[in-house]
mmCIF file of C-alpha atoms in Angstrom:
data_model
loop_
_atom_site.group_PDB
_atom_site.id
_atom_site.type_symbol
_atom_site.label_atom_id
_atom_site.label_comp_id
_atom_site.label_asym_id
_atom_site.label_seq_id
_atom_site.Cartn_x
_atom_site.Cartn_y
_atom_site.Cartn_z
ATOM 1 C CA UNK A 1 0.000 0.000 0.000
ATOM 2 C CA UNK A 2 1.557 3.257 -1.156
ATOM 3 C CA UNK A 3 2.025 5.885 1.446
ATOM 4 C CA UNK A 4 2.813 9.571 1.898
ATOM 5 C CA UNK A 5 3.090 10.607 5.517
ATOM 6 C CA UNK A 6 3.324 14.058 7.048
ATOM 7 C CA UNK A 7 4.905 14.681 10.414
ATOM 8 C CA UNK A 8 1.945 16.398 12.062
ATOM 9 C CA UNK A 9 -1.799 16.552 11.451
ATOM 10 C CA UNK A 10 -2.245 19.741 13.481
ATOM 11 C CA UNK A 11 0.300 22.392 14.417
ATOM 12 C CA UNK A 12 0.006 25.698 16.261
ATOM 13 C CA UNK A 13 2.885 28.164 16.093
ATOM 14 C CA UNK A 14 3.499 31.774 16.993
ATOM 15 C CA UNK A 15 4.329 34.598 14.594
ATOM 16 C CA UNK A 16 8.048 34.725 13.879
ATOM 17 C CA UNK A 17 8.739 31.090 14.744
ATOM 18 C CA UNK A 18 10.625 28.833 12.351
ATOM 19 C CA UNK A 19 8.412 25.954 11.279
ATOM 20 C CA UNK A 20 9.392 22.630 9.732
ATOM 21 C CA UNK A 21 6.876 20.443 7.936
ATOM 22 C CA UNK A 22 8.168 16.998 7.056
ATOM 23 C CA UNK A 23 6.939 14.666 4.342
ATOM 24 C CA UNK A 24 8.047 11.101 3.667
ATOM 25 C CA UNK A 25 7.026 8.788 0.834
ATOM 26 C CA UNK A 26 7.751 5.093 0.514
ATOM 27 C CA UNK A 27 7.151 4.701 -3.219
ATOM 28 C CA UNK A 28 10.614 5.647 -4.498
ATOM 29 C CA UNK A 29 9.066 8.558 -6.415
ATOM 30 C CA UNK A 30 11.353 11.078 -8.079
ATOM 31 C CA UNK A 31 9.001 14.029 -7.777
ATOM 32 C CA UNK A 32 7.687 15.580 -4.587
ATOM 33 C CA UNK A 33 5.445 18.599 -4.096
ATOM 34 C CA UNK A 34 4.205 20.985 -1.427
ATOM 35 C CA UNK A 35 0.804 22.664 -1.783
ATOM 36 C CA UNK A 36 -1.323 24.786 0.459
ATOM 37 C CA UNK A 37 -5.098 24.602 0.376
ATOM 38 C CA UNK A 38 -7.223 27.632 1.180
ATOM 39 C CA UNK A 39 -10.993 28.098 0.767
ATOM 40 C CA UNK A 40 -11.881 29.412 -2.674
ATOM 41 C CA UNK A 41 -8.291 29.114 -3.879
ATOM 42 C CA UNK A 42 -7.905 25.369 -4.138
ATOM 43 C CA UNK A 43 -4.459 23.802 -4.055
ATOM 44 C CA UNK A 44 -1.636 26.180 -4.814
ATOM 45 C CA UNK A 45 1.845 24.897 -5.566
ATOM 46 C CA UNK A 46 4.551 26.240 -3.251
ATOM 47 C CA UNK A 47 7.624 24.248 -4.288
ATOM 48 C CA UNK A 48 8.419 20.991 -5.969
ATOM 49 C CA UNK A 49 11.446 18.776 -6.389
ATOM 50 C CA UNK A 50 12.204 16.375 -9.219
ATOM 51 C CA UNK A 51 15.337 14.900 -7.711
ATOM 52 C CA UNK A 52 17.439 14.859 -4.570
ATOM 53 C CA UNK A 53 18.861 18.297 -3.796
ATOM 54 C CA UNK A 54 16.847 19.805 -6.664
ATOM 55 C CA UNK A 55 14.020 22.243 -6.124
ATOM 56 C CA UNK A 56 11.835 24.503 -8.208
ATOM 57 C CA UNK A 57 9.530 27.325 -7.216
ATOM 58 C CA UNK A 58 5.832 26.923 -7.692
ATOM 59 C CA UNK A 59 3.266 29.695 -7.824
ATOM 60 C CA UNK A 60 3.594 30.995 -4.253
ATOM 61 C CA UNK A 61 7.142 30.364 -2.936
ATOM 62 C CA UNK A 62 7.479 33.616 -0.993
ATOM 63 C CA UNK A 63 8.042 33.045 2.709
ATOM 64 C CA UNK A 64 8.886 29.367 2.218
ATOM 65 C CA UNK A 65 11.943 27.257 1.517
ATOM 66 C CA UNK A 66 12.402 23.529 0.999
ATOM 67 C CA UNK A 67 14.976 20.833 1.520
ATOM 68 C CA UNK A 68 15.390 17.467 -0.168
ATOM 69 C CA UNK A 69 18.467 15.668 1.129
ATOM 70 C CA UNK A 70 17.084 12.167 0.588
ATOM 71 C CA UNK A 71 14.811 10.856 -2.145
ATOM 72 C CA UNK A 72 12.037 9.860 0.229
ATOM 73 C CA UNK A 73 11.926 13.061 2.294
ATOM 74 C CA UNK A 74 10.847 16.587 1.334
ATOM 75 C CA UNK A 75 10.710 19.301 3.974
ATOM 76 C CA UNK A 76 8.897 22.618 3.853
ATOM 77 C CA UNK A 77 10.346 25.402 5.984
ATOM 78 C CA UNK A 78 8.657 28.596 7.081
ATOM 79 C CA UNK A 79 11.603 30.781 8.047
ATOM 80 C CA UNK A 80 9.506 33.230 10.065
ATOM 81 C CA UNK A 81 5.878 32.195 10.327
ATOM 82 C CA UNK A 82 3.202 34.798 9.730
ATOM 83 C CA UNK A 83 -0.547 34.709 10.288
ATOM 84 C CA UNK A 84 -1.225 34.631 6.532
ATOM 85 C CA UNK A 85 0.536 31.276 6.416
ATOM 86 C CA UNK A 86 -2.252 29.709 8.431
ATOM 87 C CA UNK A 87 -3.476 27.014 6.061
ATOM 88 C CA UNK A 88 -3.747 23.332 5.236
ATOM 89 C CA UNK A 89 -0.437 22.076 3.843
ATOM 90 C CA UNK A 90 -0.436 19.041 1.578
ATOM 91 C CA UNK A 91 2.537 17.039 0.426
ATOM 92 C CA UNK A 92 2.411 14.836 -2.668
ATOM 93 C CA UNK A 93 4.689 12.591 -4.674
ATOM 94 C CA UNK A 94 4.629 10.986 -8.079
ATOM 95 C CA UNK A 95 6.909 9.136 -10.377
ATOM 96 C CA UNK A 96 7.978 10.744 -13.653
ATOM 97 C CA UNK A 97 5.618 10.541 -16.576
ATOM 98 C CA UNK A 98 1.910 11.229 -17.016
ATOM 99 C CA UNK A 99 0.405 9.753 -13.894
ATOM 100 C CA UNK A 100 -1.284 10.701 -10.685
ATOM 101 C CA UNK A 101 0.138 12.254 -7.569
ATOM 102 C CA UNK A 102 -0.304 10.612 -4.200
ATOM 103 C CA UNK A 103 -1.103 12.928 -1.338
ATOM 104 C CA UNK A 104 -0.424 12.838 2.363
ATOM 105 C CA UNK A 105 -3.208 13.513 4.893
ATOM 106 C CA UNK A 106 -2.255 17.166 5.280
ATOM 107 C CA UNK A 107 -1.040 19.380 8.131
ATOM 108 C CA UNK A 108 -3.391 22.021 9.460
ATOM 109 C CA UNK A 109 -1.061 24.855 10.533
ATOM 110 C CA UNK A 110 -2.322 27.740 12.627
ATOM 111 C CA UNK A 111 -0.046 30.735 13.175
ATOM 112 C CA UNK A 112 -1.102 32.951 16.074
ATOM 113 C CA UNK B 1 -2.847 33.827 -12.558
ATOM 114 C CA UNK B 2 -4.774 30.615 -12.131
ATOM 115 C CA UNK B 3 -4.117 28.304 -15.067
ATOM 116 C CA UNK B 4 -6.813 25.813 -14.073
ATOM 117 C CA UNK B 5 -10.253 27.167 -13.215
ATOM 118 C CA UNK B 6 -13.319 25.633 -11.695
ATOM 119 C CA UNK B 7 -15.942 28.336 -11.808
ATOM 120 C CA UNK B 8 -18.616 26.557 -9.797
ATOM 121 C CA UNK B 9 -17.739 26.449 -6.113
ATOM 122 C CA UNK B 10 -20.616 24.104 -5.360
ATOM 123 C CA UNK B 11 -23.074 21.722 -6.984
ATOM 124 C CA UNK B 12 -26.061 19.918 -5.525
ATOM 125 C CA UNK B 13 -27.760 16.951 -7.207
ATOM 126 C CA UNK B 14 -30.298 14.303 -6.302
ATOM 127 C CA UNK B 15 -29.184 10.738 -5.709
ATOM 128 C CA UNK B 16 -29.389 8.704 -8.914
ATOM 129 C CA UNK B 17 -29.070 11.714 -11.200
ATOM 130 C CA UNK B 18 -26.048 12.834 -13.200
ATOM 131 C CA UNK B 19 -23.413 15.143 -11.685
ATOM 132 C CA UNK B 20 -21.416 17.247 -14.139
ATOM 133 C CA UNK B 21 -18.372 19.096 -12.876
ATOM 134 C CA UNK B 22 -16.590 21.510 -15.176
ATOM 135 C CA UNK B 23 -13.035 22.759 -15.510
ATOM 136 C CA UNK B 24 -11.295 25.212 -17.844
ATOM 137 C CA UNK B 25 -7.589 25.720 -18.412
ATOM 138 C CA UNK B 26 -5.520 28.395 -20.080
ATOM 139 C CA UNK B 27 -2.147 26.762 -20.712
ATOM 140 C CA UNK B 28 -2.152 24.953 -24.064
ATOM 141 C CA UNK B 29 0.996 23.064 -23.001
ATOM 142 C CA UNK B 30 -0.960 20.912 -20.550
ATOM 143 C CA UNK B 31 -0.952 17.331 -21.790
ATOM 144 C CA UNK B 32 -2.431 15.340 -18.940
ATOM 145 C CA UNK B 33 -5.550 16.036 -16.930
ATOM 146 C CA UNK B 34 -6.829 14.515 -13.715
ATOM 147 C CA UNK B 35 -9.699 14.661 -11.277
ATOM 148 C CA UNK B 36 -9.198 14.262 -7.542
ATOM 149 C CA UNK B 37 -11.722 13.820 -4.778
ATOM 150 C CA UNK B 38 -11.199 15.188 -1.295
ATOM 151 C CA UNK B 39 -13.003 14.490 1.957
ATOM 152 C CA UNK B 40 -12.562 16.817 4.945
ATOM 153 C CA UNK B 41 -9.361 16.276 6.964
ATOM 154 C CA UNK B 42 -7.932 13.938 4.319
ATOM 155 C CA UNK B 43 -5.565 14.404 1.400
ATOM 156 C CA UNK B 44 -6.983 14.353 -2.138
ATOM 157 C CA UNK B 45 -7.299 10.951 -3.768
ATOM 158 C CA UNK B 46 -6.981 10.284 -7.472
ATOM 159 C CA UNK B 47 -10.208 9.554 -9.318
ATOM 160 C CA UNK B 48 -9.673 9.496 -13.080
ATOM 161 C CA UNK B 49 -7.362 10.960 -15.715
ATOM 162 C CA UNK B 50 -7.152 11.646 -19.426
ATOM 163 C CA UNK B 51 -4.293 12.235 -21.816
ATOM 164 C CA UNK B 52 -4.464 15.087 -24.296
ATOM 165 C CA UNK B 53 -4.488 12.585 -27.162
ATOM 166 C CA UNK B 54 -7.918 11.343 -26.069
ATOM 167 C CA UNK B 55 -11.275 13.058 -25.730
ATOM 168 C CA UNK B 56 -12.974 10.629 -23.358
ATOM 169 C CA UNK B 57 -12.044 8.221 -20.606
ATOM 170 C CA UNK B 58 -14.484 6.081 -18.651
ATOM 171 C CA UNK B 59 -14.117 4.210 -15.375
ATOM 172 C CA UNK B 60 -17.285 2.756 -13.953
ATOM 173 C CA UNK B 61 -19.641 5.569 -12.965
ATOM 174 C CA UNK B 62 -17.031 8.224 -13.796
ATOM 175 C CA UNK B 63 -16.335 9.654 -17.242
ATOM 176 C CA UNK B 64 -14.002 12.505 -18.097
ATOM 177 C CA UNK B 65 -14.417 14.446 -21.343
ATOM 178 C CA UNK B 66 -11.722 16.653 -22.851
ATOM 179 C CA UNK B 67 -12.344 19.392 -25.422
ATOM 180 C CA UNK B 68 -8.897 20.675 -26.379
ATOM 181 C CA UNK B 69 -10.098 23.369 -28.747
ATOM 182 C CA UNK B 70 -12.204 24.878 -25.958
ATOM 183 C CA UNK B 71 -9.597 24.105 -23.274
ATOM 184 C CA UNK B 72 -12.337 22.499 -21.250
ATOM 185 C CA UNK B 73 -12.829 19.254 -19.427
ATOM 186 C CA UNK B 74 -15.706 17.822 -17.475
ATOM 187 C CA UNK B 75 -16.359 14.975 -15.070
ATOM 188 C CA UNK B 76 -19.630 13.084 -15.280
ATOM 189 C CA UNK B 77 -20.808 10.894 -12.421
ATOM 190 C CA UNK B 78 -23.714 8.598 -13.243
ATOM 191 C CA UNK B 79 -25.599 7.671 -11.167
ATOM 192 C CA UNK B 80 -24.627 9.979 -8.321
ATOM 193 C CA UNK B 81 -24.539 8.490 -4.822
ATOM 194 C CA UNK B 82 -24.500 10.176 -1.390
ATOM 195 C CA UNK B 83 -20.972 8.828 -0.846
ATOM 196 C CA UNK B 84 -19.828 10.932 -3.803
ATOM 197 C CA UNK B 85 -20.351 14.072 -1.709
ATOM 198 C CA UNK B 86 -16.897 15.651 -1.490
ATOM 199 C CA UNK B 87 -14.784 18.414 -2.980
ATOM 200 C CA UNK B 88 -13.595 17.638 -6.498
ATOM 201 C CA UNK B 89 -10.408 19.167 -7.862
ATOM 202 C CA UNK B 90 -9.446 19.348 -11.496
ATOM 203 C CA UNK B 91 -5.697 19.202 -12.211
ATOM 204 C CA UNK B 92 -3.447 19.534 -15.231
ATOM 205 C CA UNK B 93 0.207 18.849 -15.851
ATOM 206 C CA UNK B 94 2.905 19.194 -18.491
ATOM 207 C CA UNK B 95 6.571 18.301 -18.897
ATOM 208 C CA UNK B 96 5.817 15.207 -16.795
ATOM 209 C CA UNK B 97 6.612 17.141 -13.658
ATOM 210 C CA UNK B 98 4.534 20.102 -12.670
ATOM 211 C CA UNK B 99 0.846 19.900 -11.753
ATOM 212 C CA UNK B 100 -1.677 22.691 -11.237
ATOM 213 C CA UNK B 101 -5.047 22.450 -9.523
ATOM 214 C CA UNK B 102 -8.318 24.304 -9.733
ATOM 215 C CA UNK B 103 -10.114 25.847 -6.778
ATOM 216 C CA UNK B 104 -12.406 22.850 -6.358
ATOM 217 C CA UNK B 105 -16.153 22.209 -6.570
ATOM 218 C CA UNK B 106 -18.072 20.957 -3.553
ATOM 219 C CA UNK B 107 -20.524 18.276 -4.678
ATOM 220 C CA UNK B 108 -23.480 17.409 -2.476
ATOM 221 C CA UNK B 109 -25.585 14.407 -3.429
ATOM 222 C CA UNK B 110 -28.924 14.418 -1.635
ATOM 223 C CA UNK B 111 -30.651 11.131 -0.791
#
């Protein structure tokens, strides 16, 4: 059974804190993605990675950075959390080629 | 600039009837299109896909239609069931890597 796991389901942080969101997949997928989901805006791509140590900006990378040191792990970092980063964060992975992405359960982050 | 658009935020249908969810895209480079279903507090799950070389793909009660000239795709669910109530996201990708999603349509199927 394929699996994408995220380190936390719910997280509450304070403004200015550094936040790490971890994602691990066990499918040996090359590509990994971070999205945020907000009402009325759907899923917006923050960053993605198509290989270890490679990263590319998505549509809304400002305020975020990522790290991919190992193939199975893709981390999203909020350097200094702000209230407008309160959102549902979804990690996904897929192999190369035209096929579906597999999503983790999501992390609901609240920044106070 | 949203490259994938779902203009209907919600849709309500009666059990047993057809549900039609619509999606438009602007980037003519997209070559693969997907529909995902999402329940609250869960990640999206893949439902059905279509390549740009086809205009229809069917899987059980679900059919996706692609009109490349209009840059439009639709998902038909027949017959609709209460368990189909969820948020449906349209997605599109190109270069075998990137994927963009629409804003989602909340489908409610009434018994």
